[in-house]
Amino acid sequence: MTTITNSKQWHDLQAHQKQIAKLRMQDLFDENPSRFSQFSQQLENILFDYSKNLITSETIALLCDFAKKNNLNSKIEALFRGDAINITENRPALHTALRNPASTLTVNNKNIMTDIHSSLNKMFEFSDKVRTKVWLGATGKPITDIVNIGIGGSHLGPLLTTHALKDFSLTDLRCHFVSNIDLVHLHDVLEKINAETTLFIISSKSFSTIETLTNANTIKEWLQNQLGNASFATHFVAVTAAPKKALAFGIPEAQIFPLWEWVGGRYSIWSAVALPLILYIGKDNFLDFLKGANAIDVHFQQAEFSKNIPVLMALIGIWYVNFFDVTKHVILPYAHTLNYFPLYVQQADMESNGKSISLTGETVDYATGPAVWGEQGCNGQHAFFQSLHQGYTFIPADFILVADQHSAHQNILVGSGLSQAQALMQGKSFTKIVNELITSGSSEADAKKLALHKVIPGNRPSNTLFLQSMTPYNLGALIALYEHKIFVQSVLWNINSFDQWGVELGKELLPVILSHLQNDTSTTLDSSTQGLINFYKSHG
Ligand code: F6P
């Protein structure tokens, strides 16, 4: 048993769970008219309502105690100070520095803020040139389209943010994304653009990701076939922590935007990885985006745990994962602007906390990061909500609502989110359904038979994050909330959020498979993989 599962705080939470599991949330609301004000909190433009959870004030007190006893405070300080908390790669995780307005932050005797600010200025100057049509393509035409070539953290951040902040675009530049290695994806993009007026951004922290580099090479060839070899230099820029590799690829030094080893890929939207966004929304809007995230950083460092939104989000998640054996978490943005948010959080959360080895190298004896997925509302309602309401186990949900423009459409959208959260909590009883069926003409026997299938258990928990409006500031804040939630969970699970060794094995095995696909059979494969390769080779 680890010290975590063997601690007094853990045992207290286990005992408390036995009492709570018997309670009905609806009763808790009926008994306490101030439950909403007790379990909700507004921070600037975001309201966080966590009252529809299987919690009482004792639950929160016990969870906060658990966090304190596990030194969460000192771990938060270590994160912001730039300690090498990514112990397997001996690096800090300093994404918070990228949105810190301070002029000094010394890490390993170096003031990293100087590099951060000069990188920002380089991006602002470059994007101004593109937007004002000073930057021209090889044939002298201004840029009309941007293509981001990147995957994972070098894709999802720009995808999410450019889509979410469409209304803040200062330009008619069109943004496209090539992430997958599948040529279908590449062709889909290439057929929409004109080589003469397109700027390609190769975004890769390592500049060695096979999907990104293969796509970049194919596009380079496509461009040079149309515009000649010399065209390359004006149509390609790179964002990377490996500038030598970008230089070797042929990108001029002045067109390489730096990243640093201490920025994790899935935490990199605050860095040069945001170049498509900056091209799109400009300097002031981007600075607002950083400010929103920084406001959450300040709150996260200063607020006591019982009033600290990311800490509460994390603790409530742990409550379900570790004390109710829940293995999933669903993200439900009721806003088309946040269409890509579930995907974004999925990578941030699962690549960070999908770990089962503790910081001291033992296999943990408790559950860690849940499977995270989601879909924008109302679409999700017509896909998987059936399972949220009547599935075998409950799945905690985060509803994310946006309060701007009170149009008829928006009322239905927000109303749907609210009614789904309510339905998950309230459920519908057998007696009520029988009565309704009888009132609408069924016999009592038929009503009782059908009602068995129509019972909705309810008591299914959710958080609601309500944004006053979709702005760069609020989006920055929303993303930072989830980043810190994930960090807090990693601290309390005693795992390293900032490495991703699990992703490496597949990358290591790929070359062997590729050699088999090219008829090199010098190595032996398992019969399943071999059988599948045989099928592939005999078709196509
Ligand atoms: O999928 C693993 C991963 O390493 C992610 O963490 C990262 O965001 C992505 O690949 C892309 O990596 P890079 O930016 O180095 O191309």
Coordinates of C-alpha atoms in Angstrom, one line a residue, residues 138 224 227-234:
A138 CA 7.6 34.2 -54.2
Q224 CA 8.5 23.9 -55.5
L227 CA 6.8 28.0 -58.1
G228 CA 10.4 26.8 -58.4
N229 CA 13.0 25.8 -55.8
A230 CA 13.6 29.4 -54.6
S231 CA 10.0 29.8 -53.6
F232 CA 10.5 27.8 -50.5
A233 CA 12.1 30.5 -48.4
T234 CA 9.3 32.9 -48.5

